[in-house]
PDB file of C-alpha atoms and ligand atoms in Angstrom:
ATOM      1  CA  UNK A  14     -16.472  -7.450  -7.729  1.00 85.00           C
ATOM      2  CA  UNK A  15     -13.218  -6.451  -6.068  1.00 98.00           C
ATOM      3  CA  UNK A  16     -12.906  -7.258  -2.354  1.00 98.00           C
ATOM      4  CA  UNK A  17     -11.801  -4.187  -0.447  1.00 98.00           C
ATOM      5  CA  UNK A  18      -8.418  -4.247   1.221  1.00 98.00           C
ATOM      6  CA  UNK A  19      -7.486  -2.117   4.233  1.00 98.00           C
ATOM      7  CA  UNK A  20      -3.806  -2.106   5.225  1.00 99.00           C
ATOM      8  CA  UNK A  21      -2.206  -0.425   8.216  1.00 98.00           C
ATOM      9  CA  UNK A  22       1.226   1.085   7.646  1.00 98.00           C
ATOM     10  CA  UNK A  23       2.614   1.520  11.145  1.00 98.00           C
ATOM     11  CA  UNK A  24       5.790   3.183   9.823  1.00 98.00           C
ATOM     12  CA  UNK A  25       8.522   3.524  12.508  1.00 98.00           C
ATOM     13  CA  UNK A  26       6.100   3.258  15.426  1.00 98.00           C
ATOM     14  CA  UNK A  27       5.578   0.717  18.202  1.00 98.00           C
ATOM     15  CA  UNK A  28       8.267  -1.519  19.699  1.00 98.00           C
ATOM     16  CA  UNK A  29       7.848  -5.278  19.523  1.00 98.00           C
ATOM     17  CA  UNK A  30       5.856  -5.459  22.787  1.00 98.00           C
ATOM     18  CA  UNK A  31       3.515  -2.577  21.927  1.00 98.00           C
ATOM     19  CA  UNK A  32       3.040  -4.031  18.456  1.00 98.00           C
ATOM     20  CA  UNK A  33       1.861  -7.394  19.781  1.00 98.00           C
ATOM     21  CA  UNK A  34      -0.652  -5.640  22.026  1.00 98.00           C
ATOM     22  CA  UNK A  35      -1.995  -3.440  19.224  1.00 98.00           C
ATOM     23  CA  UNK A  36      -2.281  -6.393  16.816  1.00 98.00           C
ATOM     24  CA  UNK A  37      -4.129  -8.409  19.474  1.00 98.00           C
ATOM     25  CA  UNK A  38      -6.587  -5.608  20.020  1.00 98.00           C
ATOM     26  CA  UNK A  39      -7.201  -5.232  16.263  1.00 98.00           C
ATOM     27  CA  UNK A  40      -7.764  -8.974  15.908  1.00 98.00           C
ATOM     28  CA  UNK A  41     -10.385  -8.858  18.679  1.00 98.00           C
ATOM     29  CA  UNK A  42     -12.175  -5.929  17.027  1.00 97.00           C
ATOM     30  CA  UNK A  43     -12.258  -7.360  13.516  1.00 96.00           C
ATOM     31  CA  UNK A  44     -12.849 -11.016  14.275  1.00 90.00           C
ATOM     32  CA  UNK A  45     -15.973 -12.048  12.420  1.00 88.00           C
ATOM     33  CA  UNK A  46     -15.453  -9.545   9.612  1.00 94.00           C
ATOM     34  CA  UNK A  47     -15.109 -11.493   6.367  1.00 92.00           C
ATOM     35  CA  UNK A  48     -16.011  -8.958   3.697  1.00 96.00           C
ATOM     36  CA  UNK A  49     -12.758  -6.975   3.793  1.00 98.00           C
ATOM     37  CA  UNK A  50      -9.107  -8.056   3.599  1.00 98.00           C
ATOM     38  CA  UNK A  51      -7.140  -6.590   6.515  1.00 98.00           C
ATOM     39  CA  UNK A  52      -3.351  -6.350   6.505  1.00 98.00           C
ATOM     40  CA  UNK A  53      -0.999  -5.138   9.252  1.00 98.00           C
ATOM     41  CA  UNK A  54       2.405  -3.759   8.228  1.00 99.00           C
ATOM     42  CA  UNK A  55       4.447  -3.175  11.384  1.00 99.00           C
ATOM     43  CA  UNK A  56       8.209  -2.396  11.491  1.00 98.00           C
ATOM     44  CA  UNK A  57      10.525  -5.343  10.745  1.00 98.00           C
ATOM     45  CA  UNK A  58      11.266  -5.774  14.453  1.00 98.00           C
ATOM     46  CA  UNK A  59       7.578  -6.372  15.151  1.00 98.00           C
ATOM     47  CA  UNK A  60       6.777  -8.817  12.372  1.00 98.00           C
ATOM     48  CA  UNK A  61       7.249 -11.786  14.658  1.00 98.00           C
ATOM     49  CA  UNK A  62       5.005 -10.689  17.579  1.00 98.00           C
ATOM     50  CA  UNK A  63       2.374  -9.355  15.194  1.00 98.00           C
ATOM     51  CA  UNK A  64       2.535 -12.631  13.275  1.00 98.00           C
ATOM     52  CA  UNK A  65       1.918 -14.462  16.583  1.00 98.00           C
ATOM     53  CA  UNK A  66      -0.978 -12.179  17.528  1.00 98.00           C
ATOM     54  CA  UNK A  67      -2.828 -12.638  14.225  1.00 98.00           C
ATOM     55  CA  UNK A  68      -2.326 -16.419  14.058  1.00 98.00           C
ATOM     56  CA  UNK A  69      -5.643 -18.170  13.416  1.00 96.00           C
ATOM     57  CA  UNK A  70      -7.373 -14.888  12.430  1.00 97.00           C
ATOM     58  CA  UNK A  71      -8.218 -13.508   9.002  1.00 96.00           C
ATOM     59  CA  UNK A  72      -5.743 -10.631   9.417  1.00 98.00           C
ATOM     60  CA  UNK A  73      -2.679 -10.832   7.164  1.00 98.00           C
ATOM     61  CA  UNK A  74       0.884  -9.699   7.727  1.00 98.00           C
ATOM     62  CA  UNK A  75       2.853  -7.292   5.524  1.00 99.00           C
ATOM     63  CA  UNK A  76       6.198  -5.485   5.641  1.00 99.00           C
ATOM     64  CA  UNK A  77       6.964  -1.882   4.775  1.00 98.00           C
ATOM     65  CA  UNK A  78       9.975  -2.432   2.546  1.00 98.00           C
ATOM     66  CA  UNK A  79      12.509  -5.046   1.343  1.00 98.00           C
ATOM     67  CA  UNK A  80      15.691  -5.334  -0.698  1.00 98.00           C
ATOM     68  CA  UNK A  81      15.619  -6.656  -4.272  1.00 98.00           C
ATOM     69  CA  UNK A  82      18.523  -9.105  -3.879  1.00 98.00           C
ATOM     70  CA  UNK A  83      17.950 -12.580  -2.445  1.00 98.00           C
ATOM     71  CA  UNK A  84      20.840 -12.399   0.058  1.00 98.00           C
ATOM     72  CA  UNK A  85      24.358 -11.089   0.475  1.00 98.00           C
ATOM     73  CA  UNK A  86      26.423  -8.140   1.669  1.00 98.00           C
ATOM     74  CA  UNK A  87      23.695  -5.538   2.045  1.00 98.00           C
ATOM     75  CA  UNK A  88      24.093  -4.373   5.621  1.00 98.00           C
ATOM     76  CA  UNK A  89      20.835  -3.391   7.239  1.00 98.00           C
ATOM     77  CA  UNK A  90      18.655  -4.829   4.495  1.00 98.00           C
ATOM     78  CA  UNK A  91      15.959  -7.517   4.550  1.00 98.00           C
ATOM     79  CA  UNK A  92      15.126  -9.952   1.728  1.00 98.00           C
ATOM     80  CA  UNK A  93      11.788 -11.143   0.417  1.00 98.00           C
ATOM     81  CA  UNK A  94      12.497 -14.637   1.654  1.00 98.00           C
ATOM     82  CA  UNK A  95      13.110 -13.390   5.207  1.00 98.00           C
ATOM     83  CA  UNK A  96       9.692 -11.738   5.108  1.00 98.00           C
ATOM     84  CA  UNK A  97       8.029 -14.867   3.729  1.00 98.00           C
ATOM     85  CA  UNK A  98       9.505 -17.053   6.434  1.00 98.00           C
ATOM     86  CA  UNK A  99       8.076 -14.693   9.058  1.00 98.00           C
ATOM     87  CA  UNK A 100       4.643 -15.178   7.544  1.00 98.00           C
ATOM     88  CA  UNK A 101       4.366 -12.028   5.419  1.00 98.00           C
ATOM     89  CA  UNK A 102       2.036 -12.131   2.455  1.00 98.00           C
ATOM     90  CA  UNK A 103       2.332  -8.466   1.487  1.00 99.00           C
ATOM     91  CA  UNK A 104       5.051  -5.835   1.222  1.00 99.00           C
ATOM     92  CA  UNK A 105       4.582  -2.089   0.762  1.00 99.00           C
ATOM     93  CA  UNK A 106       6.943  -0.805  -1.945  1.00 99.00           C
ATOM     94  CA  UNK A 107       7.694   2.663  -3.245  1.00 98.00           C
ATOM     95  CA  UNK A 108       6.087   4.523  -0.330  1.00 98.00           C
ATOM     96  CA  UNK A 109       6.557   8.278  -0.816  1.00 98.00           C
ATOM     97  CA  UNK A 110       8.634   8.430   2.381  1.00 98.00           C
ATOM     98  CA  UNK A 111      11.042   5.864   0.886  1.00 98.00           C
ATOM     99  CA  UNK A 112      11.106   7.786  -2.401  1.00 98.00           C
ATOM    100  CA  UNK A 113      11.708  11.112  -0.618  1.00 97.00           C
ATOM    101  CA  UNK A 114      14.086  10.209   2.244  1.00 98.00           C
ATOM    102  CA  UNK A 115      15.841   7.140   0.810  1.00 98.00           C
ATOM    103  CA  UNK A 116      16.010   8.207  -2.838  1.00 97.00           C
ATOM    104  CA  UNK A 117      14.052   5.266  -4.184  1.00 98.00           C
ATOM    105  CA  UNK A 118      13.652   5.840  -7.902  1.00 98.00           C
ATOM    106  CA  UNK A 119      11.123   4.206 -10.196  1.00 98.00           C
ATOM    107  CA  UNK A 120      13.959   1.826 -11.249  1.00 98.00           C
ATOM    108  CA  UNK A 121      14.601   0.753  -7.658  1.00 98.00           C
ATOM    109  CA  UNK A 122      10.883   0.318  -7.020  1.00 98.00           C
ATOM    110  CA  UNK A 123      10.669  -1.861 -10.171  1.00 98.00           C
ATOM    111  CA  UNK A 124      13.528  -4.074  -8.980  1.00 98.00           C
ATOM    112  CA  UNK A 125      11.819  -4.547  -5.631  1.00 98.00           C
ATOM    113  CA  UNK A 126       8.434  -5.244  -7.245  1.00 98.00           C
ATOM    114  CA  UNK A 127       9.983  -7.885  -9.510  1.00 98.00           C
ATOM    115  CA  UNK A 128      11.844  -9.516  -6.588  1.00 98.00           C
ATOM    116  CA  UNK A 129       8.731  -9.539  -4.394  1.00 98.00           C
ATOM    117  CA  UNK A 130       6.611 -11.178  -7.092  1.00 98.00           C
ATOM    118  CA  UNK A 131       9.300 -13.745  -7.940  1.00 98.00           C
ATOM    119  CA  UNK A 132       9.458 -14.670  -4.246  1.00 98.00           C
ATOM    120  CA  UNK A 133       5.676 -14.963  -3.900  1.00 98.00           C
ATOM    121  CA  UNK A 134       4.907 -11.781  -1.958  1.00 98.00           C
ATOM    122  CA  UNK A 135       2.089  -9.458  -3.013  1.00 98.00           C
ATOM    123  CA  UNK A 136       3.407  -5.936  -3.446  1.00 98.00           C
ATOM    124  CA  UNK A 137       1.368  -2.900  -2.412  1.00 99.00           C
ATOM    125  CA  UNK A 138       2.920  -0.341  -4.752  1.00 99.00           C
ATOM    126  CA  UNK A 139       2.530   3.305  -3.759  1.00 98.00           C
ATOM    127  CA  UNK A 140       2.270   6.127  -6.284  1.00 98.00           C
ATOM    128  CA  UNK A 141       1.226   9.736  -5.928  1.00 98.00           C
ATOM    129  CA  UNK A 142       2.051  13.327  -6.701  1.00 98.00           C
ATOM    130  CA  UNK A 143       3.500  16.038  -4.494  1.00 97.00           C
ATOM    131  CA  UNK A 144       1.687  19.281  -3.779  1.00 96.00           C
ATOM    132  CA  UNK A 145       3.849  21.124  -6.325  1.00 97.00           C
ATOM    133  CA  UNK A 146       3.080  18.518  -8.981  1.00 98.00           C
ATOM    134  CA  UNK A 147      -0.667  18.838  -8.331  1.00 97.00           C
ATOM    135  CA  UNK A 148      -0.434  22.622  -8.494  1.00 96.00           C
ATOM    136  CA  UNK A 149       1.422  22.325 -11.813  1.00 97.00           C
ATOM    137  CA  UNK A 150      -1.421  20.066 -12.979  1.00 97.00           C
ATOM    138  CA  UNK A 151       0.922  17.173 -13.795  1.00 98.00           C
ATOM    139  CA  UNK A 152      -0.653  14.656 -11.368  1.00 98.00           C
ATOM    140  CA  UNK A 153      -1.618  12.186 -14.077  1.00 98.00           C
ATOM    141  CA  UNK A 154       1.728  12.447 -15.817  1.00 98.00           C
ATOM    142  CA  UNK A 155       3.565  11.699 -12.540  1.00 98.00           C
ATOM    143  CA  UNK A 156       1.320   8.806 -11.577  1.00 98.00           C
ATOM    144  CA  UNK A 157       1.530   7.343 -15.087  1.00 98.00           C
ATOM    145  CA  UNK A 158       5.345   7.485 -14.951  1.00 98.00           C
ATOM    146  CA  UNK A 159       5.386   5.771 -11.521  1.00 98.00           C
ATOM    147  CA  UNK A 160       2.952   3.051 -12.556  1.00 98.00           C
ATOM    148  CA  UNK A 161       4.730   2.373 -15.851  1.00 98.00           C
ATOM    149  CA  UNK A 162       8.100   2.400 -14.115  1.00 98.00           C
ATOM    150  CA  UNK A 163       7.065  -0.028 -11.380  1.00 98.00           C
ATOM    151  CA  UNK A 164       5.443  -2.609 -13.678  1.00 98.00           C
ATOM    152  CA  UNK A 165       7.140  -2.239 -17.044  1.00 95.00           C
ATOM    153  CA  UNK A 166       9.101  -5.504 -16.787  1.00 95.00           C
ATOM    154  CA  UNK A 167       6.169  -7.667 -15.685  1.00 98.00           C
ATOM    155  CA  UNK A 168       4.029  -9.941 -17.767  1.00 98.00           C
ATOM    156  CA  UNK A 169       0.300  -9.820 -17.153  1.00 98.00           C
ATOM    157  CA  UNK A 170       0.524 -13.130 -15.269  1.00 98.00           C
ATOM    158  CA  UNK A 171       3.242 -11.758 -13.007  1.00 98.00           C
ATOM    159  CA  UNK A 172       1.320  -8.507 -12.382  1.00 98.00           C
ATOM    160  CA  UNK A 173      -1.916 -10.257 -11.450  1.00 98.00           C
ATOM    161  CA  UNK A 174      -2.838  -9.755  -7.780  1.00 98.00           C
ATOM    162  CA  UNK A 175      -0.575  -6.748  -7.278  1.00 98.00           C
ATOM    163  CA  UNK A 176      -2.178  -3.985  -5.214  1.00 99.00           C
ATOM    164  CA  UNK A 177      -1.660  -0.298  -6.064  1.00 99.00           C
ATOM    165  CA  UNK A 178      -1.994   2.480  -3.480  1.00 98.00           C
ATOM    166  CA  UNK A 179      -2.683   5.978  -4.763  1.00 98.00           C
ATOM    167  CA  UNK A 180      -1.326   8.270  -2.101  1.00 98.00           C
ATOM    168  CA  UNK A 181      -1.158  11.976  -2.887  1.00 98.00           C
ATOM    169  CA  UNK A 182       1.996  12.996  -1.015  1.00 97.00           C
ATOM    170  CA  UNK A 183       0.356  16.246   0.171  1.00 97.00           C
ATOM    171  CA  UNK A 184      -2.304  14.195   1.960  1.00 96.00           C
ATOM    172  CA  UNK A 185       0.010  11.849   3.860  1.00 95.00           C
ATOM    173  CA  UNK A 186       0.161  12.578   7.550  1.00 92.00           C
ATOM    174  CA  UNK A 187      -1.054  16.133   6.979  1.00 93.00           C
ATOM    175  CA  UNK A 188      -4.734  15.820   7.848  1.00 90.00           C
ATOM    176  CA  UNK A 189      -5.486  16.983   4.282  1.00 90.00           C
ATOM    177  CA  UNK A 190      -7.463  14.386   2.371  1.00 90.00           C
ATOM    178  CA  UNK A 191      -8.097  14.323  -1.370  1.00 92.00           C
ATOM    179  CA  UNK A 192     -11.782  14.855  -2.014  1.00 96.00           C
ATOM    180  CA  UNK A 193     -13.568  11.734  -3.099  1.00 97.00           C
ATOM    181  CA  UNK A 194     -13.847  13.268  -6.603  1.00 98.00           C
ATOM    182  CA  UNK A 195     -10.118  14.058  -6.779  1.00 97.00           C
ATOM    183  CA  UNK A 196      -9.222  10.555  -5.617  1.00 98.00           C
ATOM    184  CA  UNK A 197     -11.717   8.816  -7.894  1.00 98.00           C
ATOM    185  CA  UNK A 198     -10.419  10.744 -10.921  1.00 98.00           C
ATOM    186  CA  UNK A 199      -6.860   9.496 -10.357  1.00 98.00           C
ATOM    187  CA  UNK A 200      -7.945   5.939  -9.480  1.00 98.00           C
ATOM    188  CA  UNK A 201      -9.955   5.732 -12.705  1.00 98.00           C
ATOM    189  CA  UNK A 202      -6.954   7.059 -14.613  1.00 98.00           C
ATOM    190  CA  UNK A 203      -4.662   4.415 -13.025  1.00 98.00           C
ATOM    191  CA  UNK A 204      -7.122   1.648 -13.909  1.00 98.00           C
ATOM    192  CA  UNK A 205      -7.272   2.810 -17.514  1.00 98.00           C
ATOM    193  CA  UNK A 206      -3.476   2.902 -17.636  1.00 98.00           C
ATOM    194  CA  UNK A 207      -3.294  -0.655 -16.236  1.00 98.00           C
ATOM    195  CA  UNK A 208      -5.774  -1.704 -18.922  1.00 98.00           C
ATOM    196  CA  UNK A 209      -3.392  -0.271 -21.494  1.00 98.00           C
ATOM    197  CA  UNK A 210      -0.457  -2.195 -20.002  1.00 98.00           C
ATOM    198  CA  UNK A 211      -2.101  -5.522 -19.135  1.00 98.00           C
ATOM    199  CA  UNK A 212      -5.593  -5.591 -20.650  1.00 98.00           C
ATOM    200  CA  UNK A 213      -8.991  -4.624 -19.335  1.00 98.00           C
ATOM    201  CA  UNK A 214      -9.750  -7.876 -17.476  1.00 98.00           C
ATOM    202  CA  UNK A 215      -6.683  -7.470 -15.268  1.00 98.00           C
ATOM    203  CA  UNK A 216      -7.366  -3.770 -14.822  1.00 98.00           C
ATOM    204  CA  UNK A 217     -10.901  -4.604 -13.625  1.00 98.00           C
ATOM    205  CA  UNK A 218      -9.646  -7.076 -11.054  1.00 98.00           C
ATOM    206  CA  UNK A 219      -6.761  -4.935  -9.745  1.00 98.00           C
ATOM    207  CA  UNK A 220      -7.320  -3.382  -6.333  1.00 98.00           C
ATOM    208  CA  UNK A 221      -6.366   0.278  -5.994  1.00 99.00           C
ATOM    209  CA  UNK A 222      -6.239   1.651  -2.471  1.00 98.00           C
ATOM    210  CA  UNK A 223      -6.421   5.298  -1.475  1.00 98.00           C
ATOM    211  CA  UNK A 224      -3.987   6.564   1.159  1.00 98.00           C
ATOM    212  CA  UNK A 225      -3.630   9.970   2.752  1.00 97.00           C
ATOM    213  CA  UNK A 226      -5.166  10.930   6.088  1.00 95.00           C
ATOM    214  CA  UNK A 227      -7.963   8.350   5.769  1.00 97.00           C
ATOM    215  CA  UNK A 228      -9.983   8.193   8.989  1.00 97.00           C
ATOM    216  CA  UNK A 229     -13.298   6.694  10.129  1.00 98.00           C
ATOM    217  CA  UNK A 230     -14.943  10.055   9.395  1.00 97.00           C
ATOM    218  CA  UNK A 231     -13.937  10.288   5.731  1.00 97.00           C
ATOM    219  CA  UNK A 232     -13.438   6.622   4.855  1.00 98.00           C
ATOM    220  CA  UNK A 233     -17.017   5.785   3.872  1.00 98.00           C
ATOM    221  CA  UNK A 234     -17.279   8.424   1.179  1.00 98.00           C
ATOM    222  CA  UNK A 235     -13.861   7.645  -0.268  1.00 98.00           C
ATOM    223  CA  UNK A 236     -14.511   3.910  -0.244  1.00 98.00           C
ATOM    224  CA  UNK A 237     -17.875   4.374  -1.960  1.00 98.00           C
ATOM    225  CA  UNK A 238     -16.155   5.613  -5.145  1.00 98.00           C
ATOM    226  CA  UNK A 239     -16.273   3.188  -8.072  1.00 98.00           C
ATOM    227  CA  UNK A 240     -12.510   2.773  -8.402  1.00 98.00           C
ATOM    228  CA  UNK A 241     -11.411   2.986  -4.751  1.00 98.00           C
ATOM    229  CA  UNK A 242     -10.910  -0.541  -3.483  1.00 98.00           C
ATOM    230  CA  UNK A 243      -9.541   0.045  -0.021  1.00 98.00           C
ATOM    231  CA  UNK A 244      -7.165   2.135   2.007  1.00 98.00           C
ATOM    232  CA  UNK A 245      -3.534   2.292   3.053  1.00 98.00           C
ATOM    233  CA  UNK A 246      -3.703   3.821   6.480  1.00 98.00           C
ATOM    234  CA  UNK A 247      -0.901   5.505   8.419  1.00 98.00           C
ATOM    235  CA  UNK A 248      -1.759   7.482  11.562  1.00 97.00           C
ATOM    236  CA  UNK A 249      -5.240   6.039  12.065  1.00 98.00           C
ATOM    237  CA  UNK A 250      -3.867   2.484  11.901  1.00 98.00           C
ATOM    238  CA  UNK A 251      -2.062   3.032  15.214  1.00 98.00           C
ATOM    239  CA  UNK A 252      -5.331   3.174  17.095  1.00 98.00           C
ATOM    240  CA  UNK A 253      -7.311  -0.060  17.115  1.00 98.00           C
ATOM    241  CA  UNK A 254     -10.673   1.719  17.352  1.00 98.00           C
ATOM    242  CA  UNK A 255      -9.948   4.097  14.444  1.00 98.00           C
ATOM    243  CA  UNK A 256      -8.585   1.267  12.307  1.00 98.00           C
ATOM    244  CA  UNK A 257     -11.681  -0.792  13.040  1.00 98.00           C
ATOM    245  CA  UNK A 258     -13.864   2.195  12.078  1.00 98.00           C
ATOM    246  CA  UNK A 259     -12.178   2.369   8.681  1.00 98.00           C
ATOM    247  CA  UNK A 260     -12.510  -1.383   8.142  1.00 98.00           C
ATOM    248  CA  UNK A 261     -16.243  -1.220   8.990  1.00 98.00           C
ATOM    249  CA  UNK A 262     -16.641   1.708   6.559  1.00 98.00           C
ATOM    250  CA  UNK A 263     -15.370  -0.618   3.832  1.00 98.00           C
ATOM    251  CA  UNK A 264     -18.098  -3.235   4.417  1.00 97.00           C
TER     252      UNK A 264
HETATM  253  C1  PEP B 326       0.700   6.361   4.621  1.00 94.97           C
HETATM  254  O1  PEP B 326       1.767   6.629   5.160  1.00 94.97           O
HETATM  255  O2  PEP B 326       0.669   5.464   3.783  1.00 94.97           O
HETATM  256  C2  PEP B 326      -0.474   7.155   4.994  1.00 94.97           C
HETATM  257  C3  PEP B 326      -1.515   7.114   4.215  1.00 94.97           C
HETATM  258  O3  PEP B 326      -0.375   7.914   6.139  1.00 94.97           O
HETATM  259  P1  PEP B 326      -1.569   8.741   6.851  1.00 94.97           P
HETATM  260  O4  PEP B 326      -2.791   7.885   6.849  1.00 94.97           O
HETATM  261  O5  PEP B 326      -1.074   9.068   8.202  1.00 94.97           O
HETATM  262  O6  PEP B 326      -1.778   9.971   5.981  1.00 94.97           O
END
């Protein structure tokens, strides 16, 4: 039985003071919930105050990106080790906004995934098709390419524990959500593809989140699908009450 995992991707929102307050409020709302893993992924500048706010709680800390090198002349970049020393356990990699605005290719995502795993961080690797790709009926082809690209250099042991987030790009921040049937179909496809890469035992234990306008009102149905093991939440993660609603829908 896979434990559900709900992660909040705060994107470029909340300064360090606002972030501490939001994290504190989420901790209060979810204290006592043990059946779901909860992760907060604030901007880099807020990792420290959010880390402080969640201390002693069951909420975990994650980042939204990292560089693949350990250190060096990479102005503006952050390494896996810097994230670890701030208390991060997770890092979102390959988000569609990074792929679209910062030209992150499958090769770059793979380098980051490898570096995160070597350092001891758990990657949350995002994959998903654009609206045009869905209309052309190449969703599975695109997702298969992204999954293969991200994990092709890993052994099964290295891959174990990695989280995948299926996020149809057309559903992110748009208010459009994939139907539970559409999402389940792709999740099942991803799990089968992981079975082909790493064997069926690992595929069965791998958690695959859905992301794309998930809210308290649609979360329960999505999370009830056989292959949907949690959510990566953008907009609704910025409101403690909405985020709590999604976490409770996962119980
Ligand atoms: C995301 O950015 O990962 C996301 C799912 O955003 P939203 O929930 O706002 O669609």
